[in-house]
CSV table of C-alpha atoms in Angstrom, one decimal:
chain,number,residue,atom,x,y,z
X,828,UNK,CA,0.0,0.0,0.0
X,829,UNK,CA,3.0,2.6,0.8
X,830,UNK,CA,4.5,1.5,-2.1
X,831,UNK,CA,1.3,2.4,-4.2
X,832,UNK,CA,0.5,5.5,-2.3
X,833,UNK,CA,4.3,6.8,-3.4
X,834,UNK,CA,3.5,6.1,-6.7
X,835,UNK,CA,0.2,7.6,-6.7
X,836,UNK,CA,1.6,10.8,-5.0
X,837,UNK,CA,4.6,11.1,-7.8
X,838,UNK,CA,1.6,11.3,-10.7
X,839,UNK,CA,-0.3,14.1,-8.7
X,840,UNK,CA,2.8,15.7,-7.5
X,841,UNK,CA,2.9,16.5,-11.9
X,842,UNK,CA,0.1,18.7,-10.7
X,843,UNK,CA,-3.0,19.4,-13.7
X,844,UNK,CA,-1.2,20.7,-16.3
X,845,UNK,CA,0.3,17.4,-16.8
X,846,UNK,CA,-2.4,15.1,-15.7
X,847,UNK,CA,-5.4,17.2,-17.1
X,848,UNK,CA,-4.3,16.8,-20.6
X,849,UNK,CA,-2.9,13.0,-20.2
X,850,UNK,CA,-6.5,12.3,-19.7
X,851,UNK,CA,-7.9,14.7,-22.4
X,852,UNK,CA,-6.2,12.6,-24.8
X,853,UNK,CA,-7.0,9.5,-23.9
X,854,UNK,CA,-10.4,10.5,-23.6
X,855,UNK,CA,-10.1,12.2,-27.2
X,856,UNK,CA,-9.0,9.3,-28.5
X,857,UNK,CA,-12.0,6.7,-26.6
X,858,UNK,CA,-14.9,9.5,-28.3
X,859,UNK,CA,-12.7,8.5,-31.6
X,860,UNK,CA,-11.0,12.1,-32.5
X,861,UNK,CA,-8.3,11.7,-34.4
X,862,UNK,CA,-4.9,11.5,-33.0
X,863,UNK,CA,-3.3,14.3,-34.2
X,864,UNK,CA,-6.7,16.4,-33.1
X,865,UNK,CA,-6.6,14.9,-29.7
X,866,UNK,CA,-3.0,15.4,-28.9
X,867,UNK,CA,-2.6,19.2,-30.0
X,868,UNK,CA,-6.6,20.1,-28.3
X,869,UNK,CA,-5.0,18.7,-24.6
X,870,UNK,CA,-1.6,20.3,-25.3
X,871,UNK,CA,-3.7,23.2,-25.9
X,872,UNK,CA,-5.9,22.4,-22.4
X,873,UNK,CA,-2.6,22.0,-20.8
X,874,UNK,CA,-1.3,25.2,-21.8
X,875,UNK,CA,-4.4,27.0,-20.8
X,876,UNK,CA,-4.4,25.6,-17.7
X,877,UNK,CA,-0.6,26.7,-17.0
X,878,UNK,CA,-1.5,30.3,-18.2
X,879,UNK,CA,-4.7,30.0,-15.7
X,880,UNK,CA,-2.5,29.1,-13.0
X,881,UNK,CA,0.2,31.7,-13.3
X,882,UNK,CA,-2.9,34.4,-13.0
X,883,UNK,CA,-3.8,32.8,-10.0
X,884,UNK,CA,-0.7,32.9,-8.9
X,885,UNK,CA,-0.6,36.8,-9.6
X,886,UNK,CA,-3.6,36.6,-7.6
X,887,UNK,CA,-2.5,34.7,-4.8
X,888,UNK,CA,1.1,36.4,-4.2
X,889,UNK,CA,-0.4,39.8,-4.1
X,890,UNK,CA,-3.8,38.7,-2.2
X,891,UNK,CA,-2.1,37.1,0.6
X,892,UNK,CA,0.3,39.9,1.8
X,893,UNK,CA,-2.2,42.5,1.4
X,894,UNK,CA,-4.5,40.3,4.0
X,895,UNK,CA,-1.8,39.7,6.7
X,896,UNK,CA,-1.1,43.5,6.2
X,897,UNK,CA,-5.0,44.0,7.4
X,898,UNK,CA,-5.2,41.6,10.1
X,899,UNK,CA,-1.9,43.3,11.5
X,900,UNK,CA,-3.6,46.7,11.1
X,901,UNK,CA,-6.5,46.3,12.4
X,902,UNK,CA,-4.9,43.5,15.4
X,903,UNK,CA,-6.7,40.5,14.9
X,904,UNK,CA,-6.6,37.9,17.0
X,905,UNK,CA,-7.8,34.5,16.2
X,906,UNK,CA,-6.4,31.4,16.7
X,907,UNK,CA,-7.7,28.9,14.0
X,908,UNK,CA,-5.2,29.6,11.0
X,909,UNK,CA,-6.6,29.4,7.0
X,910,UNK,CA,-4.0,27.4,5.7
X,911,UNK,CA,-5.4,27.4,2.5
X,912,UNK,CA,-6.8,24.6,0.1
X,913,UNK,CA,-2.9,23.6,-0.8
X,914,UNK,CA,-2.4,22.6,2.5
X,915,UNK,CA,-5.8,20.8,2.4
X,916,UNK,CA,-4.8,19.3,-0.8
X,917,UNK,CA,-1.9,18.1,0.1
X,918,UNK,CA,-3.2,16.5,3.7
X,919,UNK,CA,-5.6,14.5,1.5
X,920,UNK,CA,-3.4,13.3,-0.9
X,921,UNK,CA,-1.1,12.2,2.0
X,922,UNK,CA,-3.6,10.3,3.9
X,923,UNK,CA,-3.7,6.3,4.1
X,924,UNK,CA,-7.1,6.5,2.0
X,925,UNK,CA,-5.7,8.3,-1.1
X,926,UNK,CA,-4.3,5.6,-2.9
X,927,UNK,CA,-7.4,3.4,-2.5
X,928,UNK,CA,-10.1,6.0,-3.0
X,929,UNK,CA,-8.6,7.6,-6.5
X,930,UNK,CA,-10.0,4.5,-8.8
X,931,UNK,CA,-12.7,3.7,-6.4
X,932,UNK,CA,-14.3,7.1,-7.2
X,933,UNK,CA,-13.5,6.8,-10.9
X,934,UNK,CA,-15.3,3.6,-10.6
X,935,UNK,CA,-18.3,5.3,-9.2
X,936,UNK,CA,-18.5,8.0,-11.7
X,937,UNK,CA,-18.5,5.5,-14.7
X,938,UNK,CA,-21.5,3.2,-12.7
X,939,UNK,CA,-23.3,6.3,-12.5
X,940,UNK,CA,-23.4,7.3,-15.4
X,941,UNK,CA,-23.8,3.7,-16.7
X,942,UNK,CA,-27.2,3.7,-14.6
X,943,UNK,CA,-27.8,7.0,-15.6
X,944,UNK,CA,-27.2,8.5,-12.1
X,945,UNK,CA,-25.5,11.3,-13.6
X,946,UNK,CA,-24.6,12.9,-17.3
X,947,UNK,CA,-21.3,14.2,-16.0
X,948,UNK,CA,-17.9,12.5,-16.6
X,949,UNK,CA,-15.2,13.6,-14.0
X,950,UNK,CA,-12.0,13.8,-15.4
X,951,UNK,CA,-10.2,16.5,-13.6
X,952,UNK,CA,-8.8,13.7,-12.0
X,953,UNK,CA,-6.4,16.2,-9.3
X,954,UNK,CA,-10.2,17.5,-7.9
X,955,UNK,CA,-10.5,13.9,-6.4
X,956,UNK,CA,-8.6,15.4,-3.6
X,957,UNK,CA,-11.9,16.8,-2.5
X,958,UNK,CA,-13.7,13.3,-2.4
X,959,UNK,CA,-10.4,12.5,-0.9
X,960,UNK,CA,-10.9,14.7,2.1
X,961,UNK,CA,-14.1,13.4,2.8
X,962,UNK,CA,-12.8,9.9,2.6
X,963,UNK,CA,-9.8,11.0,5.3
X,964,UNK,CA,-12.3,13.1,7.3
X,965,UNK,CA,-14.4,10.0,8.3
X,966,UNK,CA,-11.3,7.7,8.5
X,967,UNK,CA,-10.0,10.1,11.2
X,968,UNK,CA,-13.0,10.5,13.3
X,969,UNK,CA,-14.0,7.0,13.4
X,970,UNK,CA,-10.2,5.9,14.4
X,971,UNK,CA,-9.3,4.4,10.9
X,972,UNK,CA,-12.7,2.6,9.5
X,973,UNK,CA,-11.6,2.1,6.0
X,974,UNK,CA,-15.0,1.3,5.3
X,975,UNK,CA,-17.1,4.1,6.7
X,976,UNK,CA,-14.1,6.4,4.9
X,977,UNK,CA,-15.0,4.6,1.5
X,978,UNK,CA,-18.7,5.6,2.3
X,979,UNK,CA,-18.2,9.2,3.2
X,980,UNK,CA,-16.2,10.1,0.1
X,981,UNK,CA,-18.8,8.5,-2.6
X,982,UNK,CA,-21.4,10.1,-0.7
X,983,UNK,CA,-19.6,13.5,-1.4
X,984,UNK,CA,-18.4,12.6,-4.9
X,985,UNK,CA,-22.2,11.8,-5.6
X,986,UNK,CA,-23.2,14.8,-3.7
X,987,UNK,CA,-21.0,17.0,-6.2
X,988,UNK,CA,-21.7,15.2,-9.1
X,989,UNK,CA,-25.4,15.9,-8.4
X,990,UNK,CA,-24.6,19.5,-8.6
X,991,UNK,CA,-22.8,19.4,-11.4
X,992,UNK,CA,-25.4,18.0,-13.5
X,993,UNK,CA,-28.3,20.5,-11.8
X,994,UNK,CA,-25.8,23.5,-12.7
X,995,UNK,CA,-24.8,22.3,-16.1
X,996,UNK,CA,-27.1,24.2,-17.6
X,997,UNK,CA,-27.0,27.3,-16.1
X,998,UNK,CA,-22.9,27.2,-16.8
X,999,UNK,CA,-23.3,26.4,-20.4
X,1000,UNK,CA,-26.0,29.2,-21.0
X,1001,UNK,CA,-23.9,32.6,-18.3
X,1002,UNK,CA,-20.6,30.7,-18.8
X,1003,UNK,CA,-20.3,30.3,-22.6
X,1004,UNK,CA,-18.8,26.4,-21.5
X,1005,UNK,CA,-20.9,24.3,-24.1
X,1006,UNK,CA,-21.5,20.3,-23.1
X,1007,UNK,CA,-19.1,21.3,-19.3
X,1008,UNK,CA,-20.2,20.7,-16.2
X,1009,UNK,CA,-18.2,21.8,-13.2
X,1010,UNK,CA,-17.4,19.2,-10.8
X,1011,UNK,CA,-15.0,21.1,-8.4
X,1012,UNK,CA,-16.0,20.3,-4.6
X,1013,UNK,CA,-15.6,23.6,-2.5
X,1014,UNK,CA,-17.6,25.3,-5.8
X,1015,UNK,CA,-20.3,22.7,-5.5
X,1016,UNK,CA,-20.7,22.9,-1.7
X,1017,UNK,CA,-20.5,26.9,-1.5
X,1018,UNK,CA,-23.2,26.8,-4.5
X,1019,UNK,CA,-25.7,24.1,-3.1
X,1020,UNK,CA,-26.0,27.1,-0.3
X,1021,UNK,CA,-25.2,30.2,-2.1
X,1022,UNK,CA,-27.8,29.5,-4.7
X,1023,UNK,CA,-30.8,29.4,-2.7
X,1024,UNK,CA,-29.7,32.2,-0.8
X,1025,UNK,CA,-29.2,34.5,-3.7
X,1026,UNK,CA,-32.4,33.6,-4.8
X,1027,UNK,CA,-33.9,35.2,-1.8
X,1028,UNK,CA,-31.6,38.0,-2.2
X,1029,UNK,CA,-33.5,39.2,-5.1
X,1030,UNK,CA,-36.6,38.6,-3.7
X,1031,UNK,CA,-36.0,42.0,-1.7
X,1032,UNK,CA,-38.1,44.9,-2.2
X,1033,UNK,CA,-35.4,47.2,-2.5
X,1034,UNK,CA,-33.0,45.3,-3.9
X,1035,UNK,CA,-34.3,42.9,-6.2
X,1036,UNK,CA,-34.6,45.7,-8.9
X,1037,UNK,CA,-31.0,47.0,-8.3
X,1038,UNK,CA,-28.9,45.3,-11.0
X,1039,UNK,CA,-24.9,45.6,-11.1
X,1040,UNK,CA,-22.9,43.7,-13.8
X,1041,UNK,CA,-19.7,44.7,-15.5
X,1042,UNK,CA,-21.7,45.5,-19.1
X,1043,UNK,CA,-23.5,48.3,-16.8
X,1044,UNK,CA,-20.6,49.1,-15.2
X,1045,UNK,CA,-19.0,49.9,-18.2
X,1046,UNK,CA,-21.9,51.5,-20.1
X,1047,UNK,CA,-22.3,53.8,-16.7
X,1048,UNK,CA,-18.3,54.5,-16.2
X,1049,UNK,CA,-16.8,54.1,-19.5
X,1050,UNK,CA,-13.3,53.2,-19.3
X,1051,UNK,CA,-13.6,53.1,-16.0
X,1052,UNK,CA,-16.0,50.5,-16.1
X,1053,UNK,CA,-13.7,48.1,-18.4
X,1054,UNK,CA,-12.6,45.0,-16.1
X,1055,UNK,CA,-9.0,45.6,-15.9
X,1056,UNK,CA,-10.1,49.4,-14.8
X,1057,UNK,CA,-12.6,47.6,-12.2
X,1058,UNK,CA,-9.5,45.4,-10.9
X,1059,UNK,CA,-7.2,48.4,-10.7
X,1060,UNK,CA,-10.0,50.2,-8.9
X,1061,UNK,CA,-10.8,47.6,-6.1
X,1062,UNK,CA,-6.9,46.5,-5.7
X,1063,UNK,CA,-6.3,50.1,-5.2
X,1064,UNK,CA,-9.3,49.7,-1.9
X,1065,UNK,CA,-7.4,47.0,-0.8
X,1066,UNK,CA,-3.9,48.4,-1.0
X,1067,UNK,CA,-5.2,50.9,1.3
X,1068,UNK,CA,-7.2,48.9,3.7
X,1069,UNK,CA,-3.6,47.0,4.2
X,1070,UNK,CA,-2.4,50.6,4.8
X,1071,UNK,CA,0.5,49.9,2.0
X,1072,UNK,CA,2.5,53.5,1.0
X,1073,UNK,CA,1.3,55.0,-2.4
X,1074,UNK,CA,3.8,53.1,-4.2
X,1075,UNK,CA,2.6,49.1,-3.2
X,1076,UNK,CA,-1.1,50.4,-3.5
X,1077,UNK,CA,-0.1,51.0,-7.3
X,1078,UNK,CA,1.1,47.8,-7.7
X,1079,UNK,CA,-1.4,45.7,-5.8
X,1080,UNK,CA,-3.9,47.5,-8.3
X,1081,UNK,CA,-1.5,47.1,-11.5
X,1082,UNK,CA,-1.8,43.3,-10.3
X,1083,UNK,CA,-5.4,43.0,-9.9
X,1084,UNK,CA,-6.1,44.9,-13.2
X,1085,UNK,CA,-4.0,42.5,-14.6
X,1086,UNK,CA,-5.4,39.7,-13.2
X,1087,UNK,CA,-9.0,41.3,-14.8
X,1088,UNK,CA,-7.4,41.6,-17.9
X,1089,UNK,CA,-5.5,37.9,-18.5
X,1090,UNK,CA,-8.0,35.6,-16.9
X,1091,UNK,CA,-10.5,36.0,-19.6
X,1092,UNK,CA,-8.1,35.7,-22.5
X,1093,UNK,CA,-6.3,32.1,-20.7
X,1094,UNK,CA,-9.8,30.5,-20.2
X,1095,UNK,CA,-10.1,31.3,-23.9
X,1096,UNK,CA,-7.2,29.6,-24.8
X,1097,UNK,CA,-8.3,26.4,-23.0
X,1098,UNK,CA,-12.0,26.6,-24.5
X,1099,UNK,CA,-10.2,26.0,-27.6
X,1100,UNK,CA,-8.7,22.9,-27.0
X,1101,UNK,CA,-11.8,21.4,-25.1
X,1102,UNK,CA,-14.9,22.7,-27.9
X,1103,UNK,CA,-13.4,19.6,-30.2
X,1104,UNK,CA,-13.6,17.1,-27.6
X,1105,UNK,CA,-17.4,17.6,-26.3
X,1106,UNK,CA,-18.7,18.3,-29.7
X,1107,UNK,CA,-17.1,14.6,-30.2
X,1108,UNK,CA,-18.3,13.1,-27.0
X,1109,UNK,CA,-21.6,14.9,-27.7
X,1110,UNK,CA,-21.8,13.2,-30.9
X,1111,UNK,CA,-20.6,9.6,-29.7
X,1112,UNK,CA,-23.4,9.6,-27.2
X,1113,UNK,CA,-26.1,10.7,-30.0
X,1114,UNK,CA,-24.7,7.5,-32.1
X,1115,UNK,CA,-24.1,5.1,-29.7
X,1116,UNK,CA,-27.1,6.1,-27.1
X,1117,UNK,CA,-30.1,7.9,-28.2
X,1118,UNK,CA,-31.7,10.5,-26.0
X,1119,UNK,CA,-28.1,10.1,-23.6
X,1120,UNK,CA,-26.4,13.6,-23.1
X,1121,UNK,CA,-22.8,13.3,-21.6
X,1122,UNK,CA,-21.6,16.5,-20.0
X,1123,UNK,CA,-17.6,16.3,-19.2
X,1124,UNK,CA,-16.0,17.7,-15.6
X,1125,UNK,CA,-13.7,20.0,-15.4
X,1126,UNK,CA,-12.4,22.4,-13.0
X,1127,UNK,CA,-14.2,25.4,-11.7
X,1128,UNK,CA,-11.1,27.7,-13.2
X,1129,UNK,CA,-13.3,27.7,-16.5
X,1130,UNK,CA,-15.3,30.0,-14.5
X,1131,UNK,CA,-13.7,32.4,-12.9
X,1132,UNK,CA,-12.2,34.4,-16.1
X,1133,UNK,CA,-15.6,36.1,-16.2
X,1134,UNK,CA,-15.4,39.7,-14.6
X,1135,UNK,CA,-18.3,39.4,-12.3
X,1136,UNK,CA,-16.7,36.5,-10.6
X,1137,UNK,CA,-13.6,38.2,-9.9
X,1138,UNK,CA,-15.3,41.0,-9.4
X,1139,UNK,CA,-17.4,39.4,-6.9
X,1140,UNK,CA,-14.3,37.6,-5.0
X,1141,UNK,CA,-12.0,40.5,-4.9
X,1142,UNK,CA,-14.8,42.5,-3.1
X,1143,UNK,CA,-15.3,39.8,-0.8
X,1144,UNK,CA,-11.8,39.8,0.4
X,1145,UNK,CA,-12.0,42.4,3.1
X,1146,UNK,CA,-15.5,41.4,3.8
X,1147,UNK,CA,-14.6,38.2,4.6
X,1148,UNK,CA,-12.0,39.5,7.3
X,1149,UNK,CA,-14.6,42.2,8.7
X,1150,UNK,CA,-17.3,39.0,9.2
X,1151,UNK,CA,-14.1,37.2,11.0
X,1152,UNK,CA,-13.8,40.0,13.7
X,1153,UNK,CA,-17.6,40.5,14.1
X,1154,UNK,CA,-19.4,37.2,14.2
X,1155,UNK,CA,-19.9,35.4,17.7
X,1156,UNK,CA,-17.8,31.9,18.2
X,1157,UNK,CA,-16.1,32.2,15.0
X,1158,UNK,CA,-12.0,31.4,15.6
X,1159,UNK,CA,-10.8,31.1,11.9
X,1160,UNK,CA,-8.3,34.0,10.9
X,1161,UNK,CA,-8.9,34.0,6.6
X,1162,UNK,CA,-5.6,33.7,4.5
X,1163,UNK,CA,-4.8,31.1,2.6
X,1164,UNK,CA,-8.4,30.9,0.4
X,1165,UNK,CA,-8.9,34.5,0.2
X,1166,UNK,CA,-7.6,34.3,-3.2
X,1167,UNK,CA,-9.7,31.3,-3.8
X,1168,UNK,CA,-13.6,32.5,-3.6
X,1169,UNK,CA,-13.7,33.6,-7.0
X,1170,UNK,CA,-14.4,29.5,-7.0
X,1171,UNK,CA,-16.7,29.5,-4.1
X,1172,UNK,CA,-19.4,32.3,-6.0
X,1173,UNK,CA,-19.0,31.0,-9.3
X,1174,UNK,CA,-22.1,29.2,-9.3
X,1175,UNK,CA,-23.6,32.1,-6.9
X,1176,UNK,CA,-22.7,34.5,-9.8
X,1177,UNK,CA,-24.1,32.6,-12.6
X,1178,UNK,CA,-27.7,32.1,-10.8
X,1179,UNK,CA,-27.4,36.2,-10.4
X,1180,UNK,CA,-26.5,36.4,-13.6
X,1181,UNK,CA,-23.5,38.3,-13.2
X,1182,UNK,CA,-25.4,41.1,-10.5
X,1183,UNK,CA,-22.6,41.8,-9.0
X,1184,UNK,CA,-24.6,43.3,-5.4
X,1185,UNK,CA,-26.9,40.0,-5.4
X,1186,UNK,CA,-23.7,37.9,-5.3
X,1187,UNK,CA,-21.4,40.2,-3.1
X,1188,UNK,CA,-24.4,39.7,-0.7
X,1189,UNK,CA,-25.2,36.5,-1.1
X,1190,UNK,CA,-21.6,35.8,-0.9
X,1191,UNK,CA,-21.3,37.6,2.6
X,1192,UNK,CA,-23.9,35.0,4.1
X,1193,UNK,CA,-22.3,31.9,2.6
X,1194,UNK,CA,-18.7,32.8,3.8
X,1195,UNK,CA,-20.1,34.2,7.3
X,1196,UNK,CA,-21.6,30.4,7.2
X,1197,UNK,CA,-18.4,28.9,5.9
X,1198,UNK,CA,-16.2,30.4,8.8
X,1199,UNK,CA,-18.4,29.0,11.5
X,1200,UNK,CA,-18.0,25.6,9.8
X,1201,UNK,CA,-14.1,26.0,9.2
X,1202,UNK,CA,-14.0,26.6,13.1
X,1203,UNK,CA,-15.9,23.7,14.3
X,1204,UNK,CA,-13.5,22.0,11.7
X,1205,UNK,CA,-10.4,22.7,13.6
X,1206,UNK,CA,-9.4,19.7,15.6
X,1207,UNK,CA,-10.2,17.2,12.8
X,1208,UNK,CA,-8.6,19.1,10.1
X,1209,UNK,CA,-5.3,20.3,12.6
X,1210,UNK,CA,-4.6,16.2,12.8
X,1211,UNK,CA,-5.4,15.4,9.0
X,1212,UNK,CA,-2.8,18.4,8.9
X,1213,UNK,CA,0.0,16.9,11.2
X,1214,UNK,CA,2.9,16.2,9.5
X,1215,UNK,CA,2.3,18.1,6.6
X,1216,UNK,CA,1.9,21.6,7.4
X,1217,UNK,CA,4.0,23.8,9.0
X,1218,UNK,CA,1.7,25.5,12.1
X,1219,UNK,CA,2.3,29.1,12.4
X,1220,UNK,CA,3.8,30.4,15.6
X,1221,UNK,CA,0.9,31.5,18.0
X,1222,UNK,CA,-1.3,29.1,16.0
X,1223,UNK,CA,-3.3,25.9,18.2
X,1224,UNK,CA,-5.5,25.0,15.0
X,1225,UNK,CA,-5.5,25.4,11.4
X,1226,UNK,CA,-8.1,25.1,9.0
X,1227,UNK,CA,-9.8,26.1,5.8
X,1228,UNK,CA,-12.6,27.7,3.9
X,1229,UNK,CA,-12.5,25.3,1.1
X,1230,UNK,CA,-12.1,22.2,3.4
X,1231,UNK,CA,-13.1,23.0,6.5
X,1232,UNK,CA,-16.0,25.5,5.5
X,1233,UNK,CA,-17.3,23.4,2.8
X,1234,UNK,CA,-21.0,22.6,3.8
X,1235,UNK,CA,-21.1,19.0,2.3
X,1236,UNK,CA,-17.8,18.2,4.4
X,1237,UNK,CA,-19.3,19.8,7.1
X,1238,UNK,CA,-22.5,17.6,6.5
X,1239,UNK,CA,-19.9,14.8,6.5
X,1240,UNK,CA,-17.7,15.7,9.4
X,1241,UNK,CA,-21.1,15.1,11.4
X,1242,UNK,CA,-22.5,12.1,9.5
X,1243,UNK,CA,-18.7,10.5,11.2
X,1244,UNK,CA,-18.8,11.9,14.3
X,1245,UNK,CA,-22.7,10.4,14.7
X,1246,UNK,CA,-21.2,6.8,13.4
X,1247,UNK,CA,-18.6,7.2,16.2
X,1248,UNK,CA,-20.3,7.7,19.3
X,1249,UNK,CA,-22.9,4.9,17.7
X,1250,UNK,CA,-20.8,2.4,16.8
């Protein structure tokens, strides 16, 4: 089993610009597009996927220091750390039920869609960490049931899988991401919630008739409404909230305008390598199974080019450390996935159809949720962390939004610890 696990970490260690478009062609090549088509549309996913990443990157580097400036300014203390869904990541891929669970959930996705459980085909393959995380939460809370841990991650892979199909729609038509559906865990969870509460949202006298999107935006502002402006504009409010001089203020907002301005044009790089495999898969299942409609998974990233998600995110950055300070019992200090909800309101901002306010707001609700769930979190995710985080000094926990405030592994989390004090 160590022996498999090693190997099994070496492959994901590649990361998904290697193992996203390894499976692109080989799927290519299964809904019979020719070779040479295959191989250059996933070099072409892979490279969209590296230029995605660097933006987030961009993101990330800037993000970060700019949100430890404001908890230093403003003094908060809190003493559950966000370490961040790389950190989460790796503590799931490192836990005995990796190995194990990576073709076991493959497995699952191919029965379901076999019984037509589902329509959508998971291939981003590096996402099973989520399912993973499950799998490890439940081994850990019910002192190492292999078993129940099986359980607890195909409930959450069909949980998210379940979402994916529901969304599908909605993704291809705000989206532009024709025959995609969007299998990414945290995304699903935060959306299963979000989505119902931004309904309600614009159910408000008031508010309902208030509509924000970047197309007004612009229309309203001009040039000032144009997304890289709107990035320059709201990494400018940040720069200051951190209380950087005049000169890192500039940059954070260079950064975020750039950020704005790149996202948009990488995601479109990637679209053209998938559009030739699922109009192929789409056409293999019209031939080969009437009335069958296969959607294939990929990662939320598709998503977040779109201005009003970043938008959206970048404006929930100091929110999201103003609802830390303010609500009761919550112990989580936000760092490491403040760069990361962009991916937890993408399916928020596509039921607003890109309103901006209606999912800033709905937004608020779902992350002041998420924190309280990331703090009852802490002791079960601090010992999946053990050994492969570094704590911070001053810190007794860590956690995270994407793990540890994920409703469906907060759903699961108490699903184990019910089995445990049963059984």
């Amino acid at each position: 089993m160590d022996t498999l696990l090693s190997g099994v970490q070496y492959v994901l260690n590649l990361g998904p610009t290697v193992i996203l478009p390894i499976m692109i062609f080989f799927i290519a090549l299964i809904f019979r597009v020719p070779a040479k088509k295959a191989l250059r549309s996933a070099i072409t996913i892979g490279i969209g996927f590296v230029g995605i990443n660097l933006v987030i990157s961009l993101l990330s580097s800037n993000l970060g220091p700019a949100a430890q400036q404001m908890v230093e300014r403003f003094g908060l203390n809190l003493t559950i750390i966000d370490a961040g869904w790389p950190a989460a990541a790796a503590a799931s891929w490192a836990s005995p039920v990796a190995a194990i669970l990576i073709p076991i959930c493959l497995v699952v996705n191919l029965v379901l869609i076999f019984f037509k459980v589902t329509k959508t085909l998971d291939i981003d393959i590096w996402n099973y960490w989520h399912f993973i995380a499950a799998g490890a939460t439940g081994y850990i809370v019910t002192g190492g049931n292999w078993w129940f841990a099986i359980l607890c991650a195909i409930i959450y892979e069909v949980a998210v899988l379940w979402m994916a199909d529901r969304t599908q729609p909605m993704v291809e038509e705000f989206y532009g991401l024709k025959g995609i559906s969007l299998p990414t865990g945290s995304t699903a969870a935060f959306g299963f919630i979000g989505i119902p509460v931004g309904w309600l949202i614009a159910k408000i006298p008031g508010i309902k008739n208030i509509h924000v999107d970047p197309e007004t935006i612009q229309k309203r502002f001009g040039i000032f409404g144009e997304p890289m402006m709107m990035g320059l504009i709201l990494g400018i409010a940040i720069g200051l909230l951190a209380g950087y001089d005049v000169g890192a203020v500039a940059q954070l907002g260079m950064s975020m305008g750039a950020v704005m301005f790149l996202m948009p044009r990488m995601v479109k790089i990637l679209m053209e390598g998938l559009i030739p495999i699922s109009e192929s898969a789409r056409e293999f299942m019209k031939s080969r199974f009437k009335g069958r409609e296969l959607y294939i998974g990929l990662d939320a990233a598709l998503s977040i080019g779109h201005p009003a998600n970043i938008s959206t995110g970048l404006i929930l950055v100091p929110i999201t450390l103003f609802l830390a300070v303010i609500i009761p019992g919550n112990k989580v200090l936000p760092f490491g996935d403040l760069a990361t909800i962009p991916f937890y309101v993408s399916f928020v901002v596509a039921s607003r159809k890109g309103n901006i306010l209606h999912s800033v707001l709905a937004g608020t609700v779902v992350i002041a949720l998420a924190l309280l769930m990331a703090t009852d979190f802490g002791l079960v995710h601090t010992e999946m962390m053990k050994g492969v985080y570094e704590f911070p000094k001053g810190a007794t926990q860590v956690s995270t939004l994407d793990m540890g405030g994920n409703f469906f592994n907060w759903v699961i989390l108490k699903f184990s610890q019910a089995w445990a004090a049963i059984f």
